PDB file of C-alpha atoms and ligand atoms in Angstrom:
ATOM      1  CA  UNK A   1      72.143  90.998  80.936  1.00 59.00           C
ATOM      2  CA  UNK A   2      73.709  92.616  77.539  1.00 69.00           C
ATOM      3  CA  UNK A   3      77.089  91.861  77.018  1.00 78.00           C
ATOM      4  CA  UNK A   4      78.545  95.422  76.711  1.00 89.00           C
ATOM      5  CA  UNK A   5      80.505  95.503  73.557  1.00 94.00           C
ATOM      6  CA  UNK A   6      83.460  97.930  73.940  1.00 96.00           C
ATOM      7  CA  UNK A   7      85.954  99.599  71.926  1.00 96.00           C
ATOM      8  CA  UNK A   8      89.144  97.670  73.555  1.00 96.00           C
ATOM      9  CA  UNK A   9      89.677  95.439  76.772  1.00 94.00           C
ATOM     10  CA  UNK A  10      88.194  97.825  80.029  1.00 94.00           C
ATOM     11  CA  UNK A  11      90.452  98.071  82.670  1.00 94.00           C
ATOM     12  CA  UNK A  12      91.039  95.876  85.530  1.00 95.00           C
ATOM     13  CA  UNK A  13      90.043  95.239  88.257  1.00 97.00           C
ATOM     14  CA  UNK A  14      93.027  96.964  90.731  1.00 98.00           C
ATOM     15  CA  UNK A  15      93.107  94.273  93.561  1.00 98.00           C
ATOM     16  CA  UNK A  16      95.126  93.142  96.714  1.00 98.00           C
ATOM     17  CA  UNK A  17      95.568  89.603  98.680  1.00 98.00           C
ATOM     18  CA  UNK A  18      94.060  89.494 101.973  1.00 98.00           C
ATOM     19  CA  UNK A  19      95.589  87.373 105.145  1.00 98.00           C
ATOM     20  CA  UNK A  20      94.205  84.451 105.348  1.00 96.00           C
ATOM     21  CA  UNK A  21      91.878  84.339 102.734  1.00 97.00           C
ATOM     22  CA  UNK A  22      92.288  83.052  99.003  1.00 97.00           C
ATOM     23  CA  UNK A  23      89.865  86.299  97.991  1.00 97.00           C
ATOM     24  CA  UNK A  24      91.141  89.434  97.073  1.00 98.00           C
ATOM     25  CA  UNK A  25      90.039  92.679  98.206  1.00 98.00           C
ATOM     26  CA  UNK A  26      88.792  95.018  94.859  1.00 98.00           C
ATOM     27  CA  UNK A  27      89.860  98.479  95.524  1.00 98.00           C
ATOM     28  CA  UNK A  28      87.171 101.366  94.764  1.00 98.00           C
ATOM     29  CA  UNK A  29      89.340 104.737  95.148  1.00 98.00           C
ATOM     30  CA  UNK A  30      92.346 105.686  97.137  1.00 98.00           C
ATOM     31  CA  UNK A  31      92.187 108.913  99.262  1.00 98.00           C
ATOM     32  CA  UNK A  32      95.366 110.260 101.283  1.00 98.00           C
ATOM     33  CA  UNK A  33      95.786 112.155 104.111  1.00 98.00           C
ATOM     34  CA  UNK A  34      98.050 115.141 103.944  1.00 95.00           C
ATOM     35  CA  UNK A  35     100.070 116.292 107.358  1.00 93.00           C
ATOM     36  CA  UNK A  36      98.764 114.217 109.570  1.00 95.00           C
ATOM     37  CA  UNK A  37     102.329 114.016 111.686  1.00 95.00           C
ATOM     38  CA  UNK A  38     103.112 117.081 113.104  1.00 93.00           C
ATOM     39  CA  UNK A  39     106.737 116.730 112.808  1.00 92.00           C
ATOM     40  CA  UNK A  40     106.448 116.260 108.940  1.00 91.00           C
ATOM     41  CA  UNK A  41     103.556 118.880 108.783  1.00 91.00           C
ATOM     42  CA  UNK A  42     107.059 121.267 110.418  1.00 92.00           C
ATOM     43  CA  UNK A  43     109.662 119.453 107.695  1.00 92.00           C
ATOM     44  CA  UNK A  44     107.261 120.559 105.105  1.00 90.00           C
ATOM     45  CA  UNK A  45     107.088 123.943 106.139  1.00 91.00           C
ATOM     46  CA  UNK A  46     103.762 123.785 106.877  1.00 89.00           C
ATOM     47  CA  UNK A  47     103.133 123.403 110.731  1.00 91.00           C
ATOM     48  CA  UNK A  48      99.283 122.235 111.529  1.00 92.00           C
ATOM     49  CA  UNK A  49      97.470 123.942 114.557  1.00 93.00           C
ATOM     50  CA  UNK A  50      94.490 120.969 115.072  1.00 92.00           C
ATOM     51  CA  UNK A  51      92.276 123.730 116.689  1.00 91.00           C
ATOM     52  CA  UNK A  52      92.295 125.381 113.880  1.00 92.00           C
ATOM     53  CA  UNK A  53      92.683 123.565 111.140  1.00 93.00           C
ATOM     54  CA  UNK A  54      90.681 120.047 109.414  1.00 93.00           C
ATOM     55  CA  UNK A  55      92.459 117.492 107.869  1.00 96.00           C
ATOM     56  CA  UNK A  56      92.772 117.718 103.884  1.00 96.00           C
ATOM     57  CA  UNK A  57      93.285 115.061 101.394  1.00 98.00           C
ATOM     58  CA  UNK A  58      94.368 114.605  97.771  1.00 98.00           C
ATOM     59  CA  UNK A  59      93.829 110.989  95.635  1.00 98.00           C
ATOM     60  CA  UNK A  60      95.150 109.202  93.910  1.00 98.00           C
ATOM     61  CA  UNK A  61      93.599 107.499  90.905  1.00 98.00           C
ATOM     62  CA  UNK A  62      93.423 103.303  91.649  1.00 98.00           C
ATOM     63  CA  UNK A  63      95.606 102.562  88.378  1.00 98.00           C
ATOM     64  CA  UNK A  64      98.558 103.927  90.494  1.00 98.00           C
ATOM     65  CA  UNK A  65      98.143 100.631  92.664  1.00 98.00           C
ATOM     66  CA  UNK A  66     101.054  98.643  92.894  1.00 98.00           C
ATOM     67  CA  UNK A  67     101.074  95.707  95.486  1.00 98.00           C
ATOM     68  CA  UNK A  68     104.139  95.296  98.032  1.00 98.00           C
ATOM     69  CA  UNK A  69     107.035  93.706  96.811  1.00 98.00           C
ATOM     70  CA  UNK A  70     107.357  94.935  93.298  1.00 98.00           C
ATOM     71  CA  UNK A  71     109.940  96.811  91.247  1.00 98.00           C
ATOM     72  CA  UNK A  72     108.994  99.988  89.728  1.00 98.00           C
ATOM     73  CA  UNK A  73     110.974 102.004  87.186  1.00 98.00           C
ATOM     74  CA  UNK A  74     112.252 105.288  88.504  1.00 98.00           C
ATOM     75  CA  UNK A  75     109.297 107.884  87.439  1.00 98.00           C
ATOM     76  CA  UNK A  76     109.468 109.888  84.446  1.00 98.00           C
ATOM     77  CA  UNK A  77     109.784 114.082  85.268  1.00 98.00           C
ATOM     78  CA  UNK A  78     111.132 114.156  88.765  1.00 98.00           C
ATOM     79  CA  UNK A  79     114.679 114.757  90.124  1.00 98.00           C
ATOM     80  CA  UNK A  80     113.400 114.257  93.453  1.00 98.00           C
ATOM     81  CA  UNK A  81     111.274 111.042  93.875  1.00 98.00           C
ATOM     82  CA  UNK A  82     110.681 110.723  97.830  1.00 98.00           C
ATOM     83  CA  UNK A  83     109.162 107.647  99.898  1.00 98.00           C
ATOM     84  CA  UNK A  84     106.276 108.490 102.597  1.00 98.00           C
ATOM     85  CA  UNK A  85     105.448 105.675 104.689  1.00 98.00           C
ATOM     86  CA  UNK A  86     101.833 105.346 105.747  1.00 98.00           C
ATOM     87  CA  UNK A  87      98.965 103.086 107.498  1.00 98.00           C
ATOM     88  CA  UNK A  88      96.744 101.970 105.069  1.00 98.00           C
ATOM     89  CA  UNK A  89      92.679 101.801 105.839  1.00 98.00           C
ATOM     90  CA  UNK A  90      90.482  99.579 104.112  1.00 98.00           C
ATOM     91  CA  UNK A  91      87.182 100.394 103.726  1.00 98.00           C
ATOM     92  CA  UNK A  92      84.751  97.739 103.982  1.00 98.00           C
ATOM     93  CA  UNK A  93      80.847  98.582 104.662  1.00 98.00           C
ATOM     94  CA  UNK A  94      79.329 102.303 103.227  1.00 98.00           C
ATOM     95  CA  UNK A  95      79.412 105.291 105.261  1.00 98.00           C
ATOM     96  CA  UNK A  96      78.112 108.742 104.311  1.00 98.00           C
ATOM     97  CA  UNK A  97      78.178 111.286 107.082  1.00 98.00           C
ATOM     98  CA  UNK A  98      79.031 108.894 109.856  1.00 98.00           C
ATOM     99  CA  UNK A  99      80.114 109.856 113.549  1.00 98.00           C
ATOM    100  CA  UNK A 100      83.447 109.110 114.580  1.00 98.00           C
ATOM    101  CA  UNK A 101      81.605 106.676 117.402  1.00 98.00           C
ATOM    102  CA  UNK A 102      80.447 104.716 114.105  1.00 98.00           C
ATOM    103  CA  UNK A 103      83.391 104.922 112.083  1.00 98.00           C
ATOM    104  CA  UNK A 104      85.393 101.790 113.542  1.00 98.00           C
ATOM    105  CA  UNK A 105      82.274  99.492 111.948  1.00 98.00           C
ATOM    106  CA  UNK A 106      83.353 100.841 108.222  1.00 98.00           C
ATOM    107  CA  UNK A 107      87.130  99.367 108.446  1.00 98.00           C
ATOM    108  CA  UNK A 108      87.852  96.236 107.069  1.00 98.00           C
ATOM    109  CA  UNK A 109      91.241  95.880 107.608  1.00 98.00           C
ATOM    110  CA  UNK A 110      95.066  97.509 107.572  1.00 98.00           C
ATOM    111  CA  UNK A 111      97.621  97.678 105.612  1.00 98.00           C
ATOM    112  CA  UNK A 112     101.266  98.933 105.410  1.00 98.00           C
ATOM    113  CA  UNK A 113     101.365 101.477 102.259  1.00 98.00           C
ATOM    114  CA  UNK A 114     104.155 103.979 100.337  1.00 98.00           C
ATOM    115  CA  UNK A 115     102.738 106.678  99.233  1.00 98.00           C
ATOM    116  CA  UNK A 116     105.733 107.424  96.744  1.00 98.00           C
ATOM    117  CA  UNK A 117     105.808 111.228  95.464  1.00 98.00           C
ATOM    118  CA  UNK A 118     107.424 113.261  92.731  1.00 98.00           C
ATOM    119  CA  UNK A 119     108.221 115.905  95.695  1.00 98.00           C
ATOM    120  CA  UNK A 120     109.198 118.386  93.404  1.00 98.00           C
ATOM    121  CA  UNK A 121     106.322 118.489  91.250  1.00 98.00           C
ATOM    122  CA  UNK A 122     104.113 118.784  94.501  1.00 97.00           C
ATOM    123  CA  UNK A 123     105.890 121.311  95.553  1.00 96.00           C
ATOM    124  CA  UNK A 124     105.991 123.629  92.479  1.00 97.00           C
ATOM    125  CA  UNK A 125     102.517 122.845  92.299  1.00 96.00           C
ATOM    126  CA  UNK A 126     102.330 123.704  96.038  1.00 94.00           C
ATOM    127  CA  UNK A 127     103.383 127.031  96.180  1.00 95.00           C
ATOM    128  CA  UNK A 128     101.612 127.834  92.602  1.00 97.00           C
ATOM    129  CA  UNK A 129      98.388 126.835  94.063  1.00 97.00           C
ATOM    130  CA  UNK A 130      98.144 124.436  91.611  1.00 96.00           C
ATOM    131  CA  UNK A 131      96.783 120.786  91.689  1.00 96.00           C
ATOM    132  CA  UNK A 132      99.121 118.255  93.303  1.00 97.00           C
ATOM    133  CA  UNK A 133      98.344 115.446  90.382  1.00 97.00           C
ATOM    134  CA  UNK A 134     101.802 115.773  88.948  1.00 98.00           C
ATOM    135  CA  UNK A 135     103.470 115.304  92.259  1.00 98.00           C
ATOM    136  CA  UNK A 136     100.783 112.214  93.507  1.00 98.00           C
ATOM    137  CA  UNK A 137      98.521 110.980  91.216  1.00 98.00           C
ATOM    138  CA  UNK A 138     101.072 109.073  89.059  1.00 98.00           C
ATOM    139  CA  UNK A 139     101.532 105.576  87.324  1.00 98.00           C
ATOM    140  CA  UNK A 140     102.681 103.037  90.284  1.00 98.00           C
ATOM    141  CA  UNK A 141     102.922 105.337  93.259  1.00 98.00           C
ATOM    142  CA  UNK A 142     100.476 103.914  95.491  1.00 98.00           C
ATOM    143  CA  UNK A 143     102.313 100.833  96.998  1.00 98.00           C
ATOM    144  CA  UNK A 144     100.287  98.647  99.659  1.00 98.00           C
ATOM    145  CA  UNK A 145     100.661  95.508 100.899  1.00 98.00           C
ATOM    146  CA  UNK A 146      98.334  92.818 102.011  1.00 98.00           C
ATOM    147  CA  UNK A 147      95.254  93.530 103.852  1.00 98.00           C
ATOM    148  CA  UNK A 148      94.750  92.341 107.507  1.00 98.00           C
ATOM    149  CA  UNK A 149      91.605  91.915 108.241  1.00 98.00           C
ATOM    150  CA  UNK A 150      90.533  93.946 111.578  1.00 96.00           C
ATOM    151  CA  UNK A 151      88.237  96.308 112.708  1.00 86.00           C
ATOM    152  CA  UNK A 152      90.277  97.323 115.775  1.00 94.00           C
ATOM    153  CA  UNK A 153      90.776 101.420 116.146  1.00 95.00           C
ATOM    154  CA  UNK A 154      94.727 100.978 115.844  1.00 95.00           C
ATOM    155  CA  UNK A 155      95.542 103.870 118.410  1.00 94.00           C
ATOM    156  CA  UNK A 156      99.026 102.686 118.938  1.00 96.00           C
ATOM    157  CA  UNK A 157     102.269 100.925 117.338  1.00 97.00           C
ATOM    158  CA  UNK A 158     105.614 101.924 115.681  1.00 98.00           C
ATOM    159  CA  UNK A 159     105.989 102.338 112.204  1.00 98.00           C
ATOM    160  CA  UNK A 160     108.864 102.988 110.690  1.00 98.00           C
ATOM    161  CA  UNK A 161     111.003 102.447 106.710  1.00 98.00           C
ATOM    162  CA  UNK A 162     114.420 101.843 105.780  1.00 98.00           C
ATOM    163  CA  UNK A 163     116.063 102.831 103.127  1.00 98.00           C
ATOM    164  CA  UNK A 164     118.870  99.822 102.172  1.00 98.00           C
ATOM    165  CA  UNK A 165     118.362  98.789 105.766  1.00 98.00           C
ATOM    166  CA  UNK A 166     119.246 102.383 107.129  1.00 98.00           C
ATOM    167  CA  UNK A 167     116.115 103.377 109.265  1.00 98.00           C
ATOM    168  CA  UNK A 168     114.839 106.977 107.708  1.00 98.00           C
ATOM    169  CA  UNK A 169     111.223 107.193 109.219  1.00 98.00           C
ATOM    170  CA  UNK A 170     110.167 106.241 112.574  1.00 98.00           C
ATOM    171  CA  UNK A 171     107.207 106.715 114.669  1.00 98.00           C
ATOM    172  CA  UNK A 172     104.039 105.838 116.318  1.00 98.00           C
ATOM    173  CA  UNK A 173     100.580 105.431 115.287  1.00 97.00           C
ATOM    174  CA  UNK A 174      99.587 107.797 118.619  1.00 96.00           C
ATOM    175  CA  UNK A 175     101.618 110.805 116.934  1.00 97.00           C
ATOM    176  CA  UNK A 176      98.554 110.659 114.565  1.00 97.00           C
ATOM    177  CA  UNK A 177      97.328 114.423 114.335  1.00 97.00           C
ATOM    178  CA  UNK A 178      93.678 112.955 113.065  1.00 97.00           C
ATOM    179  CA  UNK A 179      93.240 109.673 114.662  1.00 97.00           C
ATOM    180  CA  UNK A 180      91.487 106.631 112.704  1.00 98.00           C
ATOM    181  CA  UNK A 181      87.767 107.363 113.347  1.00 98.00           C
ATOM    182  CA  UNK A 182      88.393 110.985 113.157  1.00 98.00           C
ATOM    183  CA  UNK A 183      89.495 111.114 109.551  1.00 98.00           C
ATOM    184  CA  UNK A 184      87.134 108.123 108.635  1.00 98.00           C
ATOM    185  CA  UNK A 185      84.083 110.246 110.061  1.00 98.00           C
ATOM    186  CA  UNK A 186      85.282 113.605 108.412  1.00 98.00           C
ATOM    187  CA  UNK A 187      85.865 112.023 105.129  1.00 98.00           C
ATOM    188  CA  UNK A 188      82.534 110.840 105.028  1.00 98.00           C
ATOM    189  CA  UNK A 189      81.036 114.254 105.239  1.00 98.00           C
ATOM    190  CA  UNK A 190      82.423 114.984 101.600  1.00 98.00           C
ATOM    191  CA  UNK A 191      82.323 111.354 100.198  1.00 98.00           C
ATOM    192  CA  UNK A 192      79.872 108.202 100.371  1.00 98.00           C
ATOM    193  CA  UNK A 193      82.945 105.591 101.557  1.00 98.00           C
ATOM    194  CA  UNK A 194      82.078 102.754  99.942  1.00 98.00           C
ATOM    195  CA  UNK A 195      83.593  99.180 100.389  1.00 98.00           C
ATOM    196  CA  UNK A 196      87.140  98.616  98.764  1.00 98.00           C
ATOM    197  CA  UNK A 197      88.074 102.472  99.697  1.00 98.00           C
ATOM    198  CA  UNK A 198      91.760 102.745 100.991  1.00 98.00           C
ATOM    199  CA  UNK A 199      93.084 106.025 103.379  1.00 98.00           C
ATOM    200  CA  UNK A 200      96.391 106.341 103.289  1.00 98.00           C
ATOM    201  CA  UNK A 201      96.334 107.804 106.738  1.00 98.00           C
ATOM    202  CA  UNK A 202      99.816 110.280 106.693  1.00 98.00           C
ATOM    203  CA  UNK A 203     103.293 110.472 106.774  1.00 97.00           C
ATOM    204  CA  UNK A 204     105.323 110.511 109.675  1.00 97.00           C
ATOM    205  CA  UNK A 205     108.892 112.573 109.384  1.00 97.00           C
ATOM    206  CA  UNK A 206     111.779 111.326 107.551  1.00 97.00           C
ATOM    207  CA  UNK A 207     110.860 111.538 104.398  1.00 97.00           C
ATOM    208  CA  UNK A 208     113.242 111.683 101.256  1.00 98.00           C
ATOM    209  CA  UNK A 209     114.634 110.542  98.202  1.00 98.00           C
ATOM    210  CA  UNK A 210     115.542 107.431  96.339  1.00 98.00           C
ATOM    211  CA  UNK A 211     117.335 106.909  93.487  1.00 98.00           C
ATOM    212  CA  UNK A 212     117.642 103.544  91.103  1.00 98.00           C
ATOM    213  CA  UNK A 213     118.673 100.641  93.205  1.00 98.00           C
ATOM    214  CA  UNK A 214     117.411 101.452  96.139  1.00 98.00           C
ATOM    215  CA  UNK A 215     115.081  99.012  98.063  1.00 98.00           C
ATOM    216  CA  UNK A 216     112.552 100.282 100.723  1.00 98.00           C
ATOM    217  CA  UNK A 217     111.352  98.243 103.339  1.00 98.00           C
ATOM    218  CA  UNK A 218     108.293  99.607 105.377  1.00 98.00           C
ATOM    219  CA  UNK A 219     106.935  97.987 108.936  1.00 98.00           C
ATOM    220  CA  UNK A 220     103.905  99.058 111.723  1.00 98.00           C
ATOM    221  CA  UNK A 221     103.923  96.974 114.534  1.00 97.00           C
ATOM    222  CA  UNK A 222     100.700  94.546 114.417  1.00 95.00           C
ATOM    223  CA  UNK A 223      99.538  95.489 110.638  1.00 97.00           C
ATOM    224  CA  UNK A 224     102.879  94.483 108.625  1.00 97.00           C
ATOM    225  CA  UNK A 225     105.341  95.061 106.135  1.00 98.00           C
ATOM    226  CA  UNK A 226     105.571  96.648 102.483  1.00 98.00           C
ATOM    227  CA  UNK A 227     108.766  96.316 100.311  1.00 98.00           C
ATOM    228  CA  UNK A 228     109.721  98.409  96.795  1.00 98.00           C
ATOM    229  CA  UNK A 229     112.735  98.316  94.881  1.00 98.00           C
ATOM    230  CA  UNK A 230     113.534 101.566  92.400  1.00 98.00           C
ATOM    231  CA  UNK A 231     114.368 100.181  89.331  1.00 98.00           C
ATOM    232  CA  UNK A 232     115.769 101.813  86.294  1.00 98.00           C
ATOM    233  CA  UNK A 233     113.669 105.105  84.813  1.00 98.00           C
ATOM    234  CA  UNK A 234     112.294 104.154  81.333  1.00 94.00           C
TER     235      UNK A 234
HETATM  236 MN1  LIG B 301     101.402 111.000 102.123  1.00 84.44          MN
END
């Protein structure tokens, strides 16, 4: 093979540690799940009727990445910089157009992720009808922690974040409005899921803002835990 001679040093490769192994999982793209709680689809103003509705999704590109644990500078352009806490699924096997009977086989494993937001820069964009890129898609705001390897359908368990040690989110995995399979099996119909995919699966209610100096601690019963300290903005 040709070495390929480029202009500067490519990218790397955006990575995270796996439980009990020494390799690291190489992450492909990272899709999110908007309202998928009803009680923070009704905080947002934005109530979802299952019936009649299908779930959407923005991304988020994979240089946002940022593993569990780290401190990140308070982001540049927002006055309003808000925590959502979220299941994390790791793809792990391709999947284009699968059923939601075959979707369990495409999960590698879980993990406990922020999906950190400039909420008023998704808002504005919002109610403009604008893309939500400003408000999501920025440098470190997708936080996850280790992977843990399982192919299980999680269907149940609490998750929950504190803020400083003050709880601000809590829930349950069954107050899903799109379960597991279902949103693995629908996003397949507009994507080939390929291994190293992550869905960050929703938001329960609770969310809000931080401010520099804050530390937020993040925990779902039977996957684990993800930690961020706000740091300074730059
Ligand atoms: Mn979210």
């Amino acid at each position: 093979m040709t070495q390929a001679n480029y202009l500067w040093t490519p990218p790397p490769v955006y990575s995270l540690p796996v439980r009990g192994s020494d390799a690291r999982l190489p992450v492909a793209r990272i899709f999110c799940v908007g309202r998928n709680y009803h009680a923070h689809a009704v905080e947002m103003g934005a109530p979802v009727d299952k019936a009649a509705a299908r779930p959407f999704y923005f991304t988020k590109s994979v240089s946002t990445l940022v593993e569990s644990g780290a401190t990140v500078a308070y982001p540049p352009g927002t006055e309003n910089y808000h925590y959502e806490m979220e299941l994390v699924v790791a793809i792990g096997k391709p999947g284009f157009r699968v059923s939601e009977g075959d979707a369990p086989s495409l999960i590698y494993g879980y993990a406990a992720g922020l999906d950190m937001t400039r909420r008023d820069l998704q808002l504005v964009a919002r109610d403009k009808g604008r893309p939500w890129d400003l408000g999501k898609d920025f440098e470190q705001s997708a936080v996850c922690s280790e992977i843990v390897p399982s192919n299980a359908v999680l269907a149940e368990g609490a998750i929950s974040l504190a803020v400083n040690g003050e709880t601000k989110q809590s829930s349950d995995l069954s107050m899903l409005i799109w379960n597991i399979p279902e949103i693995i099996a629908d996003l397949s119909q507009f994507y080939h899921l390929q291994p190293g995919d992550l869905i960050y699966t929703g938001t329960p209610e609770g969310v809000g803002a931080v401010t520099p100096g804050d530390r937020i601690t993040g925990r779902i019963d039977g996957v684990g835990e993800v930690a961020l300290t706000i740091g300074k903005p730059e």
